[in-house]
């Protein structure tokens, strides 16, 4: 089956359990958001898929091939992460050539084109780039590599709003022209909500949500009004967060609101993805 | 007059002109957004105000006192930046004590309270913190220092959505309890748009906008529809950006839309702050 499949993956670092029995499937030709707080286990998960870390228990497969120490499986995966694995003194245009050796479908001409659009000078050395341009350099490779699975760990780190906007537009364009699976791990949740189809939320090393963005968004809503009315309304519902101010109360609820059931005095609003995420992952 | 005032500030680094004749006033008890692309000159401006860099030409004053090499002026200013100026092996709780020596109004009890809210262990050493917790540590000092002017350069770097949300709420709370001037430089423009009152936009070392957030937002709008109709409508208007797709066109315009003038077939929407910023600063 064409997918990345994780079965019962656990991983500890000393006394810290980073992943706890994670089972999960990333299907082909989909854009995923992998969301979680700092330290939730996102990077550990991506690094295990890409064979940069070994799980303590469990299996990972890529299109039914075991992923561990297996070139055939790993050639289908590209992981962009904060670590720069290229020789630091190498020039960017040399990295483009070098990438082609590992990933035969890498499109060097397209990478050059993207570099021009982002204003990245490919004669520069990898270690001379600012945080923003280091991200841009890696984004360009990720968009040009043409592997079936592209994993992006914090792709917009250090990018200004204009370059982030450009990245999202290029990603959608790329996906339209040549579909593949993109797994995006990011803290800029609201910005990416228009780009991703499916959402995986990880909390303390466990998957707490795994569904389409549309489905998740349809289930969260906020009710505000007099505290007594709000309290009466939320009884028996799945309340994920509450704010109080004087005699007023705001409650965030999981579920589909039934308009007929809601008193006229209460205000009902949709929860956007970032607010929903915050409520679901606050400790 | 109680304000930070810059008069005709210029600064070059080698052949690069970072600031070009910047004149500007930051008034007391206001929250400013200092917005600009990477490399626009934001950090240079903040560092000149805080006496960490010297301008080539021009003057800076703080409540009418010259700012350069003047302790009386600098004691009114706190700059939080990516650089960590504390001794790296110092423990956080020691930094809190030490800060009190420089800034007598620093509220150490409030800082401890914030550390508990953010989950920052104050027994840790400064150099042992992750990027996110390094930002949190500096945010806590900035919120507790009680100087009339607090300058924040990328305060939410590395923070997850939950901690960013907490920071914005604490900032508003602090401002409500004890007003002072906050100048926030950030790339997360849409998120901060609900927090800031006034906006200063810097582009290639020059101030291109300096007005209230409300006023700026009221002036930007987007018109979409058939290309021919959009073209006819935008003639003579201040167009800051255009996107085309097939026979359709979207134009971003500065100015206040006159509803009577707009053909029924055209759709008019508001520009949010981040989109407006992108259009104003794209090269």
Coordinates of C-alpha atoms in Angstrom, one line a residue:
Chain A
X1 CA 0.0 0.0 0.0
X2 CA 1.3 3.4 -0.9
X3 CA 1.8 5.2 2.4
X4 CA 4.1 5.8 5.3
X5 CA 3.0 3.5 8.1
X6 CA 4.0 3.7 11.7
X7 CA 3.1 0.8 14.0
X8 CA 3.3 1.2 17.8
X9 CA 6.4 3.4 17.7
X10 CA 7.9 4.3 21.1
X11 CA 11.1 6.3 21.8
X12 CA 12.7 7.5 25.0
X13 CA 15.6 9.8 25.6
X14 CA 16.9 9.0 29.1
X15 CA 14.0 9.4 31.5
X16 CA 11.9 11.3 28.9
X17 CA 9.4 9.3 26.9
X18 CA 9.2 11.2 23.6
X19 CA 6.8 8.9 21.7
X20 CA 4.4 6.4 23.3
X21 CA 3.0 3.7 21.0
X22 CA 2.3 5.9 18.0
X23 CA 0.4 4.1 15.2
X24 CA -0.3 6.3 12.2
X25 CA -0.6 6.3 8.4
X26 CA 0.5 9.1 6.0
X27 CA -1.3 8.4 2.7
X28 CA 0.1 9.3 -0.7
X29 CA -0.6 12.6 -2.4
X30 CA -1.9 14.5 0.7
X31 CA -0.8 17.6 2.5
X32 CA -0.6 16.9 6.3
X33 CA -0.2 19.3 9.2
X34 CA 1.8 17.6 12.0
X35 CA 1.0 19.9 15.0
X36 CA 2.1 19.8 18.5
X37 CA 3.6 22.0 21.3
X38 CA 7.4 22.4 21.8
X39 CA 8.6 19.0 23.0
X40 CA 5.5 17.0 22.0
X41 CA 7.5 14.6 19.8
X42 CA 7.0 16.0 16.3
X43 CA 10.7 16.1 15.3
X44 CA 11.4 12.8 16.9
X45 CA 8.6 11.3 14.8
X46 CA 9.9 12.8 11.6
X47 CA 13.5 11.8 12.4
X48 CA 12.4 8.2 13.0
X49 CA 10.6 8.0 9.6
X50 CA 13.7 9.4 7.9
X51 CA 16.0 6.9 9.6
X52 CA 17.9 9.6 11.5
X53 CA 16.8 8.2 14.8
X54 CA 15.9 4.7 15.8
X55 CA 12.7 3.8 17.6
X56 CA 12.9 1.7 20.8
X57 CA 10.0 -0.4 19.7
X58 CA 7.6 -0.5 16.7
X59 CA 8.0 -0.5 12.9
X60 CA 8.0 2.1 10.1
X61 CA 7.3 1.2 6.5
X62 CA 7.3 3.2 3.3
X63 CA 5.1 1.7 0.5
X64 CA 5.4 -1.6 2.4
X65 CA 9.2 -1.5 2.6
X66 CA 10.8 -1.4 6.0
X67 CA 12.2 2.1 6.6
X68 CA 15.1 1.3 8.9
X69 CA 18.5 1.3 7.1
X70 CA 16.8 0.7 3.8
X71 CA 18.0 2.9 0.9
X72 CA 15.0 1.9 -1.3
X73 CA 12.6 3.1 1.3
X74 CA 14.6 6.2 2.2
X75 CA 15.0 7.3 -1.4
X76 CA 11.2 7.9 -1.4
X77 CA 11.6 10.4 1.6
X78 CA 13.1 13.8 1.9
X79 CA 13.3 15.4 5.3
X80 CA 13.9 19.1 5.7
X81 CA 14.9 20.0 9.3
X82 CA 16.7 22.6 11.3
X83 CA 19.9 20.6 11.1
X84 CA 21.9 21.3 8.0
X85 CA 23.4 18.1 6.8
X86 CA 25.4 19.5 3.9
X87 CA 29.1 20.2 4.1
X88 CA 29.1 23.8 5.4
X89 CA 31.6 25.2 3.0
X90 CA 29.8 23.9 0.0
X91 CA 28.2 26.5 -2.3
X92 CA 24.5 26.3 -2.8
X93 CA 24.8 25.5 -6.5
X94 CA 27.1 22.6 -5.6
X95 CA 24.5 21.3 -3.2
X96 CA 22.0 21.3 -6.0
X97 CA 24.3 19.1 -8.1
X98 CA 25.1 16.8 -5.1
X99 CA 21.4 16.4 -4.3
X100 CA 20.8 15.1 -7.8
X101 CA 23.1 12.1 -7.0
X102 CA 21.0 11.0 -4.1
X103 CA 17.6 12.0 -5.5
X104 CA 17.5 11.3 -9.3
X105 CA 14.2 13.2 -9.8
X106 CA 15.6 16.4 -8.2
X107 CA 14.8 19.2 -10.7
X108 CA 17.9 21.5 -10.6
X109 CA 16.5 24.0 -13.1
X110 CA 13.4 24.4 -11.0
X111 CA 15.6 24.9 -7.9
X112 CA 17.5 27.6 -9.7
X113 CA 14.3 29.3 -10.7
X114 CA 13.0 29.2 -7.1
X115 CA 16.3 30.6 -5.9
X116 CA 15.9 33.6 -8.3
X117 CA 12.3 34.1 -7.0
X118 CA 13.4 34.1 -3.4
X119 CA 16.5 36.2 -4.1
X120 CA 18.9 33.5 -2.9
X121 CA 22.4 33.9 -4.4
X122 CA 23.4 30.3 -5.3
X123 CA 27.1 31.2 -5.3
X124 CA 26.9 31.7 -1.6
X125 CA 28.2 29.0 0.8
X126 CA 25.8 27.1 3.0
X127 CA 27.4 28.3 6.3
X128 CA 27.1 32.0 5.2
X129 CA 23.3 32.1 5.2
X130 CA 21.1 33.9 7.8
X131 CA 18.4 31.8 9.6
X132 CA 15.8 33.0 7.1
X133 CA 17.9 32.2 4.0
X134 CA 19.0 28.9 5.5
X135 CA 15.3 28.0 5.6
X136 CA 14.7 29.2 2.1
X137 CA 17.7 27.2 0.8
X138 CA 16.2 24.0 2.4
X139 CA 12.6 24.9 1.2
X140 CA 13.9 25.1 -2.3
X141 CA 15.4 21.7 -2.2
X142 CA 12.2 20.3 -0.6
X143 CA 10.1 21.7 -3.4
X144 CA 12.5 20.5 -6.1
X145 CA 13.3 17.0 -4.9
X146 CA 10.3 15.2 -6.3
X147 CA 10.3 12.3 -3.8
X148 CA 6.8 10.8 -3.1
X149 CA 7.1 11.9 0.6
X150 CA 8.5 15.3 1.7
X151 CA 8.7 16.0 5.4
X152 CA 9.1 19.6 6.5
X153 CA 10.1 20.4 10.1
X154 CA 9.5 24.1 10.8
X155 CA 10.0 25.2 7.2
X156 CA 9.3 28.9 7.7
X157 CA 11.7 29.4 10.6
X158 CA 13.1 33.0 10.4
X159 CA 11.1 33.8 7.2
X160 CA 9.4 37.2 7.0
X161 CA 5.7 37.3 6.1
X162 CA 6.4 37.9 2.4
X163 CA 8.6 34.9 2.0
X164 CA 6.2 32.7 4.1
X165 CA 3.4 33.8 1.7
X166 CA 5.5 32.9 -1.3
X167 CA 6.4 29.5 0.2
X168 CA 2.7 28.6 0.8
X169 CA 1.8 29.6 -2.8
X170 CA 4.7 27.7 -4.3
X171 CA 3.8 24.6 -2.2
X172 CA 0.2 24.6 -3.5
X173 CA 1.4 25.2 -7.1
X174 CA 3.9 22.4 -6.8
X175 CA 1.3 20.1 -5.3
X176 CA -1.1 20.9 -8.2
X177 CA 1.5 20.2 -10.9
X178 CA 2.9 17.1 -9.3
X179 CA 1.1 15.7 -6.3
X180 CA 3.1 14.0 -3.6
X181 CA 2.8 13.8 0.2
X182 CA 3.9 16.8 2.2
X183 CA 4.0 16.5 6.0
X184 CA 4.4 20.0 7.5
X185 CA 5.3 20.5 11.2
X186 CA 4.9 24.1 12.2
X187 CA 4.0 26.4 15.1
X188 CA 2.3 28.9 12.7
X189 CA -0.9 27.0 12.7
X190 CA -3.4 29.6 11.5
X191 CA -1.3 30.5 8.5
X192 CA -1.0 26.9 7.4
X193 CA -4.6 26.0 7.9
X194 CA -5.5 27.0 4.3
X195 CA -2.8 24.7 2.9
X196 CA -3.2 21.4 4.8
X197 CA -5.9 18.8 4.2
X198 CA -5.3 16.5 7.1
X199 CA -4.2 17.2 10.6
X200 CA -2.3 15.1 13.1
X201 CA -2.1 16.5 16.6
X202 CA 0.5 15.0 18.9
X203 CA 0.5 15.7 22.7
X204 CA 3.1 14.3 25.1
X205 CA 4.2 11.7 22.6
X206 CA 0.7 10.5 21.7
X207 CA -1.6 11.2 18.8
X208 CA -4.7 12.9 20.1
X209 CA -6.3 13.9 16.7
X210 CA -6.0 12.5 13.2
X211 CA -8.6 13.7 10.8
X212 CA -9.3 16.1 8.0
X213 CA -8.9 19.8 8.7
X214 CA -12.4 20.4 7.5
X215 CA -13.9 17.8 9.9
X216 CA -11.9 19.1 12.9
X217 CA -12.8 22.7 12.2
X218 CA -16.5 21.8 11.9
X219 CA -16.4 20.4 15.4
X220 CA -15.1 23.3 17.4
X221 CA -17.1 26.3 18.5
X222 CA -17.2 29.0 21.1
X223 CA -20.1 30.1 23.2
X224 CA -20.1 33.5 25.1
X225 CA -22.5 35.2 27.4
X226 CA -23.7 35.4 31.0
X227 CA -21.9 32.9 33.1
X228 CA -25.1 31.3 34.4
X229 CA -26.4 30.8 30.9
X230 CA -23.1 29.5 29.6
X231 CA -22.8 27.1 32.5
X232 CA -26.3 25.7 31.9
X233 CA -25.6 25.3 28.2
X234 CA -22.3 23.5 28.4
X235 CA -23.5 20.9 30.9
X236 CA -22.8 17.4 29.5
X237 CA -20.8 18.8 26.5
X238 CA -17.1 18.3 25.8
X239 CA -15.7 21.6 27.1
X240 CA -12.0 22.1 26.1
X241 CA -11.5 25.5 27.6
X242 CA -13.2 28.2 29.6
X243 CA -12.4 32.0 30.1
X244 CA -14.2 34.1 32.7
X245 CA -14.4 37.9 32.9
X246 CA -16.6 39.4 35.6
X247 CA -20.1 37.9 35.1
X248 CA -19.3 36.8 31.6
X249 CA -18.0 33.5 30.4
X250 CA -16.6 32.1 27.2
X251 CA -16.5 28.3 26.7
X252 CA -14.8 26.4 23.9
X253 CA -16.7 23.2 23.0
X254 CA -16.0 20.2 20.8
X255 CA -19.0 19.0 18.9
X256 CA -21.4 20.3 16.3
X257 CA -23.6 23.1 17.6
X258 CA -27.3 22.6 17.4
X259 CA -28.6 26.1 16.6
X260 CA -32.1 25.3 18.0
X261 CA -30.7 24.4 21.3
X262 CA -28.8 27.6 21.9
X263 CA -30.4 30.4 23.9
X264 CA -30.7 33.7 21.9
X265 CA -28.6 35.6 24.4
X266 CA -25.6 33.4 23.8
X267 CA -23.2 34.2 21.1
X268 CA -21.8 31.3 19.0
X269 CA -18.6 31.7 17.0
X270 CA -16.4 29.3 15.1
X271 CA -13.0 28.3 16.6
X272 CA -10.2 28.9 14.1
X273 CA -7.6 26.1 13.8
X274 CA -5.0 27.8 16.0
X275 CA -7.4 28.5 18.9
X276 CA -8.7 25.0 18.6
X277 CA -5.2 23.6 18.8
X278 CA -4.4 25.8 21.8
X279 CA -7.4 24.5 23.7
X280 CA -6.8 20.9 22.8
X281 CA -3.1 21.0 23.8
X282 CA -3.0 23.3 26.8
X283 CA -2.0 21.4 29.9
Chain B
X1 CA 8.3 65.9 26.0
X2 CA 7.8 62.3 27.1
X3 CA 8.7 60.2 24.1
X4 CA 11.6 58.6 22.3
X5 CA 12.5 60.9 19.4
X6 CA 14.7 60.0 16.4
X7 CA 15.9 62.9 14.2
X8 CA 17.3 62.1 10.8
X9 CA 19.0 58.9 11.8
X10 CA 21.3 57.2 9.2
X11 CA 23.5 54.1 9.6
X12 CA 25.6 52.1 7.2
X13 CA 27.4 48.8 7.5
X14 CA 30.1 48.9 4.9
X15 CA 28.4 49.4 1.5
X16 CA 24.9 48.6 3.0
X17 CA 22.8 51.5 4.1
X18 CA 20.7 50.1 6.9
X19 CA 18.8 53.4 7.8
X20 CA 18.3 56.4 5.7
X21 CA 17.4 59.6 7.5
X22 CA 14.8 58.2 9.9
X23 CA 12.8 60.7 11.9
X24 CA 10.2 59.2 14.2
X25 CA 8.5 59.6 17.6
X26 CA 7.4 56.8 19.9
X27 CA 5.0 58.4 22.4
X28 CA 4.5 57.3 26.0
X29 CA 2.0 54.6 27.0
X30 CA 1.4 53.2 23.6
X31 CA 1.9 49.8 22.0
X32 CA 3.7 50.0 18.7
X33 CA 4.3 47.4 16.0
X34 CA 7.6 48.0 14.2
X35 CA 7.2 46.0 11.0
X36 CA 9.5 45.3 8.2
X37 CA 11.0 42.6 6.1
X38 CA 14.2 40.7 7.0
X39 CA 17.0 43.3 6.6
X40 CA 14.7 46.3 6.5
X41 CA 16.5 48.0 9.4
X42 CA 14.2 47.2 12.4
X43 CA 16.9 45.7 14.7
X44 CA 19.4 48.5 13.7
X45 CA 16.8 51.1 14.7
X46 CA 16.1 49.4 18.1
X47 CA 19.8 48.9 18.8
X48 CA 20.5 52.6 18.1
X49 CA 17.8 53.7 20.5
X50 CA 19.2 51.3 23.2
X51 CA 22.8 52.6 22.7
X52 CA 24.1 49.2 21.5
X53 CA 24.9 50.7 18.1
X54 CA 25.9 54.3 17.1
X55 CA 24.2 56.2 14.3
X56 CA 26.4 57.7 11.6
X57 CA 24.2 60.9 11.7
X58 CA 21.2 62.1 13.6
X59 CA 20.0 62.3 17.2
X60 CA 18.0 60.1 19.6
X61 CA 16.4 61.5 22.7
X62 CA 14.4 59.9 25.5
X63 CA 12.1 62.3 27.3
X64 CA 14.3 65.1 26.0
X65 CA 17.5 63.6 27.2
X66 CA 20.1 62.6 24.7
X67 CA 20.2 58.8 24.4
X68 CA 23.9 58.2 23.5
X69 CA 26.1 57.1 26.4
X70 CA 23.6 58.5 28.8
X71 CA 22.7 56.3 31.8
X72 CA 19.8 58.5 32.8
X73 CA 18.2 58.1 29.4
X74 CA 19.1 54.4 29.0
X75 CA 17.6 53.5 32.4
X76 CA 14.2 54.4 30.9
X77 CA 14.7 51.8 28.2
X78 CA 14.8 48.0 28.2
X79 CA 15.6 46.2 24.9
X80 CA 14.9 42.5 24.6
X81 CA 16.7 41.1 21.6
X82 CA 18.0 37.8 20.2
X83 CA 21.4 38.5 21.7
X84 CA 21.6 37.3 25.3
X85 CA 23.8 39.8 27.2
X86 CA 23.7 37.9 30.5
X87 CA 26.7 35.8 31.7
X88 CA 25.9 32.4 30.2
X89 CA 26.5 30.3 33.3
X90 CA 24.3 32.5 35.5
X91 CA 21.1 30.9 36.8
X92 CA 17.9 32.6 35.9
X93 CA 17.0 33.5 39.4
X94 CA 20.4 35.1 39.7
X95 CA 19.7 37.1 36.6
X96 CA 16.4 38.3 38.2
X97 CA 18.4 39.7 41.2
X98 CA 21.1 41.2 38.9
X99 CA 18.5 43.0 36.8
X100 CA 17.1 44.7 39.9
X101 CA 20.5 46.4 40.3
X102 CA 20.2 48.1 36.9
X103 CA 16.4 48.6 36.9
X104 CA 15.2 49.5 40.4
X105 CA 11.5 49.0 39.4
X106 CA 12.1 45.4 38.2
X107 CA 9.4 43.3 40.0
X108 CA 11.2 40.1 40.9
X109 CA 8.1 38.5 42.5
X110 CA 6.1 39.1 39.4
X111 CA 8.9 37.6 37.3
X112 CA 8.9 34.5 39.5
X113 CA 5.1 34.3 39.1
X114 CA 5.4 34.5 35.2
X115 CA 8.1 31.9 35.3
X116 CA 5.7 29.5 37.0
X117 CA 3.0 30.3 34.5
X118 CA 5.3 29.6 31.5
X119 CA 6.8 26.5 33.2
X120 CA 10.3 28.0 33.3
X121 CA 12.6 26.5 35.9
X122 CA 14.5 29.5 37.4
X123 CA 17.2 27.2 38.8
X124 CA 18.3 26.5 35.2
X125 CA 21.3 28.3 33.7
X126 CA 20.8 30.9 30.9
X127 CA 22.9 28.8 28.4
X128 CA 20.9 25.6 29.0
X129 CA 17.7 27.0 27.6
X130 CA 16.1 26.0 24.2
X131 CA 15.3 28.8 21.7
X132 CA 11.7 28.9 22.9
X133 CA 12.6 29.1 26.6
X134 CA 15.4 31.6 25.9
X135 CA 12.6 33.8 24.4
X136 CA 10.3 33.1 27.4
X137 CA 13.1 34.0 29.9
X138 CA 13.6 37.4 28.1
X139 CA 9.9 38.0 27.7
X140 CA 9.5 37.6 31.5
X141 CA 12.2 40.2 32.2
X142 CA 10.7 42.6 29.7
X143 CA 7.2 42.3 31.3
X144 CA 8.6 42.7 34.8
X145 CA 11.2 45.5 34.3
X146 CA 8.8 48.4 34.5
X147 CA 10.8 50.9 32.5
X148 CA 8.8 53.6 30.6
X149 CA 10.0 52.1 27.3
X150 CA 10.2 48.4 26.5
X151 CA 11.6 47.4 23.1
X152 CA 10.9 43.8 22.0
X153 CA 12.8 42.5 19.0
X154 CA 11.2 39.2 17.8
X155 CA 9.8 38.3 21.2
X156 CA 8.0 35.1 20.2
X157 CA 10.9 33.5 18.4
X158 CA 10.7 29.7 18.9
X159 CA 7.5 29.9 21.0
X160 CA 4.6 27.5 20.3
X161 CA 1.1 28.8 19.7
X162 CA 0.1 28.3 23.3
X163 CA 3.0 30.3 24.7
X164 CA 2.5 33.0 22.1
X165 CA -1.1 33.3 23.1
X166 CA -0.1 33.5 26.7
X167 CA 2.5 36.2 26.0
X168 CA 0.0 38.4 24.1
X169 CA -2.6 38.1 27.0
X170 CA 0.1 38.9 29.6
X171 CA 1.2 41.9 27.6
X172 CA -2.3 43.4 27.4
X173 CA -2.9 42.6 31.1
X174 CA 0.4 44.3 32.0
X175 CA -0.3 47.3 29.8
X176 CA -3.7 47.6 31.5
X177 CA -2.3 47.5 35.0
X178 CA 0.7 49.7 34.4
X179 CA 0.8 51.5 31.1
X180 CA 4.1 52.0 29.4
X181 CA 5.4 52.1 25.8
X182 CA 6.0 48.7 24.1
X183 CA 7.6 48.6 20.7
X184 CA 7.2 45.2 19.2
X185 CA 9.2 44.1 16.1
X186 CA 7.8 40.8 14.7
X187 CA 7.2 38.8 11.6
X188 CA 4.0 37.3 13.0
X189 CA 2.0 40.3 11.9
X190 CA -1.6 39.0 11.8
X191 CA -1.2 37.6 15.3
X192 CA 0.0 40.9 16.8
X193 CA -2.6 43.0 14.9
X194 CA -5.0 42.8 17.8
X195 CA -2.4 43.9 20.3
X196 CA -0.8 47.0 18.7
X197 CA -2.3 50.5 18.5
X198 CA 0.2 52.2 16.2
X199 CA 2.1 50.8 13.3
X200 CA 5.5 51.9 11.9
X201 CA 6.5 50.1 8.7
X202 CA 10.1 50.3 7.6
X203 CA 11.3 49.4 4.1
X204 CA 14.9 49.5 2.9
X205 CA 15.9 51.7 5.9
X206 CA 13.0 54.2 5.4
X207 CA 9.8 54.7 7.2
X208 CA 7.0 54.2 4.7
X209 CA 4.0 54.2 7.1
X210 CA 3.5 55.6 10.6
X211 CA -0.1 55.7 11.7
X212 CA -2.7 53.9 13.9
X213 CA -3.5 50.3 13.1
X214 CA -7.2 51.2 12.8
X215 CA -6.5 54.0 10.3
X216 CA -4.1 51.8 8.2
X217 CA -6.6 48.9 8.1
X218 CA -9.5 51.1 7.1
X219 CA -7.5 52.2 4.0
X220 CA -6.7 48.8 2.4
X221 CA -9.2 46.7 0.4
X222 CA -9.3 44.1 -2.2
X223 CA -11.4 43.9 -5.4
X224 CA -11.9 40.7 -7.3
X225 CA -13.8 39.8 -10.5
X226 CA -13.5 39.8 -14.3
X227 CA -10.1 41.2 -15.4
X228 CA -11.7 43.9 -17.7
X229 CA -14.0 45.1 -14.9
X230 CA -11.2 45.2 -12.3
X231 CA -8.9 47.0 -14.7
X232 CA -11.6 49.7 -15.4
X233 CA -12.3 50.1 -11.6
X234 CA -8.7 50.5 -10.5
X235 CA -7.7 53.1 -13.0
X236 CA -6.4 56.2 -11.2
X237 CA -6.4 54.4 -7.8
X238 CA -3.4 53.5 -5.6
X239 CA -2.9 49.8 -6.6
X240 CA -0.4 48.1 -4.3
X241 CA -0.7 44.6 -5.8
X242 CA -2.4 42.5 -8.5
X243 CA -2.9 38.8 -9.0
X244 CA -4.3 37.3 -12.2
X245 CA -5.8 33.8 -12.7
X246 CA -7.3 33.1 -16.2
X247 CA -9.8 35.8 -16.9
X248 CA -10.1 36.8 -13.3
X249 CA -8.1 39.4 -11.4
X250 CA -7.6 40.5 -7.8
X251 CA -6.3 43.9 -7.0
X252 CA -5.2 45.3 -3.7
X253 CA -5.9 49.0 -3.3
X254 CA -5.0 51.7 -0.8
X255 CA -7.9 54.1 -0.1
X256 CA -11.4 54.0 1.3
X257 CA -13.8 52.1 -0.9
X258 CA -16.8 54.1 -2.1
X259 CA -19.5 51.4 -2.2
X260 CA -21.7 53.4 -4.7
X261 CA -18.8 53.4 -7.2
X262 CA -18.2 49.6 -7.2
X263 CA -19.9 47.5 -9.9
X264 CA -22.2 44.8 -8.5
X265 CA -20.2 42.0 -10.1
X266 CA -17.0 42.9 -8.3
X267 CA -16.3 41.5 -4.9
X268 CA -14.8 43.8 -2.2
X269 CA -13.1 42.4 0.8
X270 CA -11.0 43.9 3.6
X271 CA -7.2 43.4 3.6
X272 CA -6.0 42.0 6.9
X273 CA -2.8 43.6 8.4
X274 CA -0.5 40.9 7.2
X275 CA -1.7 40.9 3.6
X276 CA -1.6 44.7 3.6
X277 CA 2.0 44.6 4.9
X278 CA 3.0 42.1 2.3
X279 CA 1.6 44.2 -0.5
X280 CA 3.2 47.4 0.8
X281 CA 6.7 45.8 1.3
X282 CA 7.0 43.4 -1.7
X283 CA 9.8 44.5 -4.0

